[in-house]
Amino acid sequence: MAKSKYTKKSPWILHYDGSSCNGCDIEVLACLTPLFDIERFGAINTGNPKHADILLITGSINAQNIKVVKQLYEQMPNPKAVVAVGVCACTGGIFKECYNVIGGVNEAIPVDVYVPGCAARPESIIDGVVKALDKLK
């Protein structure tokens, strides 16, 4: 299914767990529940980077996943946006001084929206996705 020029109205989101504790991942999944309902903004989760408009990343970047993150980003069509969710994705968080942690997502790819928090709340995540929609104009 080819993406149309209306991606700002119905963005497809690719969620990638870098190396998080899963706290932010649980909150990302909570965004899909009827209580928070991110789909009211037209956002749909996809598992294929070639169909994704927004790359939503949780967790820090380390030596093992940096190549994967770069590859996912390169496979996404333009226009695209990156949302770093949680303090680990923003800066490396409490794992920043670990031997294998390189840092936040910005160490691998450009980040458009930072959503801080440990764990980031679903309301903040949805707000970050809505802010990323502006880049998809």
Coordinates of N, CA, C and O in Angstrom, one line a residue:
M1 N 0.8 -1.2 0.0 CA 0.0 0.0 0.0 C 0.9 1.2 0.0 O 1.7 1.4 0.9
A2 N 0.8 2.0 -1.0 CA 1.6 3.2 -1.1 C 1.0 4.4 -0.2 O -0.2 4.5 -0.1
K3 N 1.9 5.1 0.3 CA 1.6 6.3 1.2 C 1.2 7.4 0.3 O 1.8 7.6 -0.8
S4 N 0.2 8.2 0.7 CA -0.3 9.3 -0.1 C 0.3 10.6 0.4 O 1.1 10.6 1.4
K5 N -0.1 11.7 -0.2 CA 0.4 13.0 0.2 C -0.3 13.4 1.5 O 0.0 14.5 2.0
Y6 N -1.2 12.6 2.0 CA -1.9 13.0 3.2 C -1.4 12.4 4.5 O -2.1 12.1 5.4
T7 N -0.1 12.1 4.5 CA 0.5 11.4 5.7 C 0.4 12.2 7.0 O 0.4 11.6 8.0
K8 N 0.3 13.5 6.9 CA 0.2 14.3 8.1 C -1.2 14.0 8.8 O -1.3 14.1 10.0
K9 N -2.1 13.6 8.0 CA -3.4 13.3 8.6 C -3.5 11.9 9.1 O -4.4 11.6 9.9
S10 N -2.7 11.0 8.6 CA -2.7 9.6 9.1 C -1.3 9.0 9.1 O -0.9 8.2 8.2
P11 N -0.5 9.4 10.1 CA 0.9 9.0 10.1 C 1.0 7.5 10.6 O 0.2 7.1 11.4
W12 N 1.9 6.8 10.0 CA 2.2 5.5 10.4 C 3.5 5.5 11.3 O 4.5 6.2 11.0
I13 N 3.4 4.9 12.5 CA 4.4 4.9 13.5 C 5.2 3.6 13.6 O 4.5 2.5 13.7
L14 N 6.5 3.6 13.6 CA 7.3 2.5 13.8 C 7.9 2.6 15.2 O 8.7 3.6 15.4
H15 N 7.6 1.7 16.1 CA 8.2 1.8 17.5 C 9.3 0.8 17.6 O 9.2 -0.4 17.2
Y16 N 10.5 1.3 18.0 CA 11.7 0.5 18.2 C 12.2 0.7 19.7 O 12.3 1.8 20.2
D17 N 12.4 -0.5 20.3 CA 12.9 -0.5 21.7 C 14.4 -0.6 21.6 O 14.9 -1.7 21.3
G18 N 15.1 0.5 21.8 CA 16.6 0.4 21.8 C 17.2 -0.5 22.8 O 17.8 -1.5 22.5
S19 N 17.1 -0.1 24.0 CA 17.7 -0.9 25.1 C 17.0 -0.4 26.4 O 17.7 -0.2 27.4
S20 N 15.7 -0.3 26.4 CA 15.1 0.3 27.6 C 14.7 -0.8 28.6 O 14.9 -2.0 28.4
C21 N 14.3 -0.3 29.8 CA 13.8 -1.2 30.9 C 12.4 -1.6 30.6 O 11.8 -2.4 31.4
N22 N 11.8 -1.2 29.5 CA 10.4 -1.5 29.1 C 9.4 -0.6 29.8 O 8.2 -0.8 29.6
G23 N 9.8 0.3 30.7 CA 8.8 1.2 31.3 C 8.2 2.1 30.3 O 7.0 2.2 30.2
C24 N 9.0 2.7 29.4 CA 8.4 3.5 28.3 C 7.7 2.7 27.3 O 6.7 3.2 26.7
D25 N 8.1 1.5 27.1 CA 7.4 0.7 26.1 C 6.0 0.4 26.5 O 5.1 0.4 25.7
I26 N 5.8 0.1 27.8 CA 4.5 -0.1 28.4 C 3.6 1.1 28.2 O 2.4 1.0 27.9
E27 N 4.2 2.3 28.4 CA 3.5 3.6 28.2 C 3.1 3.8 26.7 O 2.1 4.4 26.4
V28 N 4.0 3.4 25.8 CA 3.7 3.5 24.4 C 2.5 2.6 24.1 O 1.6 3.0 23.3
L29 N 2.5 1.4 24.6 CA 1.4 0.5 24.3 C 0.1 1.1 25.0 O -1.0 0.9 24.4
A30 N 0.2 1.8 26.1 CA -1.0 2.4 26.7 C -1.6 3.4 25.8 O -2.8 3.7 25.9
C31 N -0.8 4.1 25.0 CA -1.3 5.1 24.0 C -2.3 4.5 23.1 O -3.2 5.2 22.5
L32 N -2.2 3.2 22.9 CA -3.1 2.5 21.9 C -4.4 2.1 22.5 O -5.4 1.7 21.8
T33 N -4.5 2.1 23.9 CA -5.7 1.7 24.5 C -6.8 2.7 24.3 O -6.6 3.9 24.0
P34 N -8.1 2.3 24.5 CA -9.2 3.3 24.4 C -9.1 4.5 25.4 O -9.7 5.5 25.1
L35 N -8.4 4.3 26.5 CA -8.3 5.4 27.4 C -7.5 6.6 26.8 O -7.9 7.7 27.0
F36 N -6.5 6.3 26.1 CA -5.7 7.4 25.5 C -5.9 7.6 24.0 O -5.9 8.7 23.5
D37 N -6.1 6.5 23.3 CA -6.5 6.4 21.9 C -5.7 7.3 21.0 O -6.3 8.3 20.5
I38 N -4.5 7.0 20.7 CA -3.7 7.7 19.8 C -4.2 7.7 18.4 O -4.0 8.5 17.6
E39 N -5.0 6.6 18.1 CA -5.6 6.5 16.8 C -6.6 7.6 16.4 O -6.9 7.8 15.3
R40 N -7.0 8.4 17.4 CA -7.9 9.5 17.1 C -7.2 10.5 16.3 O -7.9 11.4 15.6
F41 N -5.9 10.5 16.3 CA -5.1 11.4 15.4 C -4.8 10.8 14.1 O -4.0 11.4 13.3
G42 N -5.3 9.6 13.9 CA -5.0 8.9 12.6 C -3.8 8.1 12.7 O -3.4 7.5 11.7
A43 N -3.1 8.0 13.8 CA -1.8 7.3 13.9 C -2.0 5.8 14.0 O -2.9 5.3 14.7
I44 N -1.2 5.1 13.2 CA -1.4 3.6 13.1 C 0.0 3.0 13.3 O 1.0 3.5 12.7
N45 N 0.2 2.0 14.1 CA 1.4 1.3 14.3 C 1.7 0.4 13.1 O 0.8 -0.2 12.5
T46 N 2.9 0.4 12.6 CA 3.4 -0.5 11.5 C 4.6 -1.2 12.0 O 5.4 -0.7 12.8
G47 N 4.9 -2.3 11.4 CA 6.1 -3.0 11.7 C 7.2 -2.9 10.5 O 8.2 -3.4 10.6
N48 N 6.8 -2.1 9.5 CA 7.7 -2.0 8.3 C 8.2 -0.6 8.2 O 7.4 0.4 8.0
P49 N 9.5 -0.4 8.3 CA 10.0 1.0 8.2 C 9.8 1.6 6.8 O 9.7 2.9 6.8
K50 N 9.5 0.9 5.8 CA 9.3 1.4 4.5 C 7.9 2.1 4.4 O 7.6 2.8 3.4
H51 N 7.1 1.8 5.4 CA 5.7 2.4 5.4 C 5.6 3.4 6.5 O 4.6 4.1 6.6
A52 N 6.6 3.6 7.3 CA 6.5 4.4 8.5 C 6.8 5.9 8.2 O 7.7 6.2 7.3
D53 N 6.1 6.8 8.9 CA 6.4 8.2 8.8 C 7.1 8.7 10.0 O 7.8 9.7 10.0
I54 N 6.8 8.1 11.2 CA 7.4 8.5 12.5 C 8.1 7.3 13.1 O 7.5 6.3 13.2
L55 N 9.4 7.5 13.4 CA 10.1 6.5 14.2 C 10.1 6.9 15.6 O 10.7 7.9 16.0
L56 N 9.5 6.1 16.4 CA 9.4 6.3 17.9 C 10.3 5.4 18.6 O 10.1 4.2 18.5
I57 N 11.3 5.9 19.3 CA 12.4 5.1 19.9 C 12.4 5.3 21.4 O 12.3 6.4 21.9
T58 N 12.4 4.1 22.1 CA 12.6 4.1 23.5 C 13.9 3.5 23.8 O 14.4 2.7 23.1
G59 N 14.6 3.9 24.9 CA 15.8 3.3 25.3 C 17.0 4.0 24.7 O 16.9 4.8 23.8
S60 N 18.2 3.7 25.3 CA 19.4 4.3 24.9 C 20.0 3.6 23.7 O 19.6 2.5 23.3
I61 N 21.0 4.3 23.1 CA 21.7 3.7 22.0 C 23.0 3.0 22.5 O 23.7 3.6 23.3
N62 N 23.2 1.8 22.1 CA 24.4 1.1 22.5 C 25.2 0.6 21.3 O 24.7 0.7 20.1
A63 N 26.3 -0.1 21.5 CA 27.1 -0.6 20.4 C 26.4 -1.7 19.6 O 26.7 -1.8 18.4
Q64 N 25.5 -2.4 20.2 CA 24.8 -3.4 19.4 C 23.6 -2.9 18.6 O 23.3 -3.5 17.6
N65 N 23.0 -1.8 19.0 CA 21.8 -1.4 18.3 C 22.0 -0.2 17.4 O 21.1 0.2 16.7
I66 N 23.1 0.4 17.4 CA 23.3 1.7 16.7 C 23.2 1.4 15.2 O 22.6 2.2 14.4
K67 N 23.7 0.3 14.7 CA 23.5 0.0 13.2 C 22.1 -0.3 12.9 O 21.6 0.1 11.8
V68 N 21.3 -0.9 13.7 CA 19.9 -1.2 13.5 C 19.1 0.1 13.4 O 18.3 0.3 12.5
V69 N 19.4 1.0 14.4 CA 18.7 2.3 14.4 C 18.9 3.1 13.1 O 18.0 3.6 12.5
K70 N 20.2 3.1 12.7 CA 20.6 3.8 11.5 C 19.9 3.2 10.3 O 19.4 3.9 9.4
Q71 N 19.9 1.9 10.2 CA 19.3 1.2 9.1 C 17.7 1.4 9.0 O 17.2 1.7 8.0
L72 N 17.1 1.4 10.2 CA 15.6 1.7 10.2 C 15.4 3.1 9.7 O 14.4 3.3 8.9
Y73 N 16.2 4.0 10.2 CA 16.0 5.4 9.8 C 16.2 5.6 8.2 O 15.4 6.3 7.6
E74 N 17.2 5.0 7.7 CA 17.5 5.1 6.3 C 16.4 4.4 5.4 O 16.2 4.8 4.3
Q75 N 15.8 3.4 5.9 CA 14.7 2.7 5.1 C 13.4 3.5 5.1 O 12.6 3.2 4.2
M76 N 13.2 4.4 6.0 CA 12.0 5.2 6.0 C 12.0 6.2 4.9 O 13.0 6.9 4.6
P77 N 10.8 6.4 4.2 CA 10.7 7.4 3.2 C 10.6 8.8 3.7 O 10.2 9.0 4.9
N78 N 11.0 9.8 2.9 CA 10.8 11.2 3.3 C 9.4 11.6 3.0 O 8.9 11.2 2.0
P79 N 8.8 12.5 3.7 CA 9.3 13.1 4.9 C 9.2 12.2 6.1 O 8.3 11.3 6.1
K80 N 10.0 12.3 7.1 CA 10.0 11.4 8.2 C 10.4 12.2 9.5 O 11.0 13.3 9.4
A81 N 10.0 11.7 10.6 CA 10.2 12.3 11.9 C 10.7 11.3 12.9 O 10.3 10.1 12.8
V82 N 11.5 11.7 13.9 CA 12.0 10.8 14.9 C 11.6 11.4 16.3 O 11.8 12.6 16.5
V83 N 11.0 10.5 17.1 CA 10.5 10.9 18.4 C 11.3 10.0 19.4 O 11.2 8.8 19.4
A84 N 12.1 10.7 20.3 CA 12.8 10.0 21.3 C 12.0 10.0 22.6 O 11.7 11.1 23.1
V85 N 11.6 8.8 23.1 CA 10.7 8.7 24.2 C 11.4 8.3 25.5 O 12.0 7.2 25.4
G86 N 11.3 9.0 26.5 CA 12.0 8.7 27.8 C 13.3 9.3 27.9 O 14.0 9.6 26.9
V87 N 13.8 9.5 29.1 CA 15.1 10.1 29.4 C 16.2 9.3 28.8 O 17.2 9.8 28.4
C88 N 16.1 8.0 28.8 CA 17.1 7.1 28.2 C 17.3 7.4 26.7 O 18.4 7.5 26.2
A89 N 16.2 7.6 26.0 CA 16.3 7.9 24.6 C 16.8 9.3 24.3 O 17.4 9.6 23.3
C90 N 16.5 10.2 25.3 CA 16.9 11.6 25.1 C 18.4 11.8 25.4 O 19.0 12.5 24.7
T91 N 18.9 11.2 26.5 CA 20.3 11.5 26.9 C 21.1 10.2 27.3 O 22.3 10.3 27.5
G92 N 20.5 9.1 27.4 CA 21.2 7.9 27.9 C 20.7 7.5 29.2 O 20.8 6.4 29.7
G93 N 20.1 8.5 29.9 CA 19.4 8.3 31.2 C 20.4 7.7 32.3 O 21.6 8.0 32.3
I94 N 19.8 6.9 33.1 CA 20.6 6.3 34.2 C 21.7 5.3 33.7 O 22.6 5.0 34.5
F95 N 21.5 4.9 32.5 CA 22.5 4.0 31.9 C 23.6 4.7 31.2 O 24.5 4.0 30.6
K96 N 23.7 6.0 31.2 CA 24.6 6.8 30.4 C 26.1 6.4 30.7 O 26.9 6.4 29.8
E97 N 26.4 6.1 31.9 CA 27.8 5.8 32.3 C 28.1 4.3 32.1 O 29.2 3.9 32.4
C98 N 27.2 3.5 31.6 CA 27.5 2.0 31.4 C 28.5 1.9 30.3 O 28.6 2.7 29.3
Y99 N 29.2 0.8 30.3 CA 30.3 0.6 29.4 C 29.9 0.5 27.9 O 30.6 0.8 27.0
N100 N 28.6 0.0 27.7 CA 28.2 -0.2 26.3 C 27.3 0.8 25.8 O 26.9 0.8 24.6
V101 N 26.9 1.8 26.6 CA 25.9 2.8 26.2 C 26.6 4.0 25.6 O 27.5 4.6 26.1
I102 N 26.2 4.3 24.4 CA 26.8 5.4 23.6 C 26.1 6.7 24.0 O 26.7 7.8 24.1
G103 N 24.8 6.7 24.3 CA 24.1 7.9 24.7 C 22.6 7.8 24.2 O 22.0 6.8 24.0
G104 N 22.1 9.0 23.9 CA 20.7 9.1 23.5 C 20.6 8.8 22.0 O 21.6 8.6 21.3
V105 N 19.4 8.8 21.4 CA 19.1 8.5 20.0 C 19.9 9.5 19.1 O 20.3 9.1 18.0
N106 N 20.1 10.7 19.6 CA 20.7 11.7 18.7 C 22.2 11.4 18.4 O 22.8 12.0 17.6
E107 N 22.7 10.4 19.1 CA 24.1 9.9 18.8 C 24.1 9.1 17.5 O 25.2 8.9 16.9
A108 N 22.9 8.6 17.1 CA 22.9 7.8 15.9 C 22.2 8.5 14.7 O 22.6 8.4 13.6
I109 N 21.0 9.1 15.0 CA 20.2 9.7 14.0 C 19.7 11.1 14.5 O 19.7 11.3 15.7
P110 N 19.3 12.0 13.6 CA 18.7 13.2 14.0 C 17.3 13.0 14.7 O 16.5 12.3 14.2
V111 N 17.1 13.7 15.8 CA 15.9 13.6 16.6 C 15.1 14.9 16.4 O 15.6 16.0 16.5
D112 N 13.8 14.8 16.1 CA 12.9 15.9 15.9 C 12.2 16.3 17.2 O 12.0 17.5 17.4
V113 N 11.8 15.3 18.0 CA 11.0 15.6 19.2 C 11.5 14.8 20.3 O 11.7 13.6 20.2
Y114 N 11.8 15.4 21.5 CA 12.2 14.7 22.7 C 11.0 14.7 23.7 O 10.4 15.7 23.9
V115 N 10.7 13.5 24.2 CA 9.7 13.3 25.2 C 10.4 12.8 26.5 O 10.6 11.6 26.6
P116 N 10.7 13.7 27.4 CA 11.4 13.3 28.6 C 10.4 12.6 29.6 O 9.2 12.6 29.4
G117 N 11.0 11.9 30.5 CA 10.3 11.2 31.6 C 10.8 9.9 31.8 O 11.5 9.3 31.0
C118 N 10.6 9.4 33.0 CA 11.0 8.0 33.4 C 9.9 7.4 34.3 O 9.9 7.6 35.5
A119 N 9.1 6.7 33.7 CA 8.8 6.5 32.3 C 7.9 7.7 31.8 O 7.1 8.3 32.5
A120 N 8.0 7.9 30.5 CA 7.2 9.0 29.9 C 5.7 8.6 29.9 O 5.4 7.5 29.7
R121 N 4.9 9.6 30.3 CA 3.5 9.3 30.4 C 2.8 9.2 29.0 O 3.3 9.9 28.0
P122 N 1.7 8.5 28.8 CA 1.1 8.4 27.5 C 0.7 9.7 27.0 O 0.7 10.0 25.7
E123 N 0.2 10.6 27.8 CA -0.2 12.0 27.4 C 1.0 12.7 26.7 O 0.8 13.4 25.7
S124 N 2.2 12.6 27.3 CA 3.4 13.2 26.8 C 3.8 12.6 25.5 O 4.2 13.3 24.6
I125 N 3.7 11.3 25.4 CA 4.0 10.6 24.2 C 3.1 11.0 23.0 O 3.6 11.3 21.9
I126 N 1.8 11.1 23.3 CA 0.9 11.5 22.3 C 1.2 12.9 21.8 O 1.2 13.3 20.7
D127 N 1.5 13.8 22.8 CA 1.9 15.2 22.5 C 3.1 15.2 21.6 O 3.2 16.0 20.7
G128 N 4.1 14.4 21.9 CA 5.3 14.3 21.0 C 5.0 13.9 19.6 O 5.5 14.4 18.7
V129 N 4.1 12.9 19.5 CA 3.7 12.4 18.1 C 3.0 13.5 17.4 O 3.2 13.8 16.2
V130 N 2.1 14.3 18.1 CA 1.4 15.4 17.4 C 2.4 16.5 17.0 O 2.2 17.0 15.9
K131 N 3.4 16.7 17.8 CA 4.4 17.7 17.4 C 5.2 17.2 16.2 O 5.6 18.0 15.4
A132 N 5.4 15.9 16.1 CA 6.2 15.4 15.0 C 5.4 15.5 13.7 O 5.9 15.5 12.6
L133 N 4.0 15.6 13.8 CA 3.2 15.7 12.6 C 3.5 17.0 11.9 O 3.4 17.0 10.6
D134 N 3.9 18.0 12.6 CA 4.3 19.3 11.9 C 5.4 19.2 10.9 O 5.5 19.9 10.0
K135 N 6.3 18.2 11.2 CA 7.4 18.0 10.3 C 7.0 17.3 9.0 O 7.7 17.4 8.0
L136 N 5.9 16.6 9.1 CA 5.4 15.8 7.9 C 4.6 16.6 6.9 O 4.0 16.1 6.0
K137 N 4.5 18.0 7.1 CA 3.8 18.8 6.2 C 4.3 18.7 4.8 O 5.4 18.6 4.5

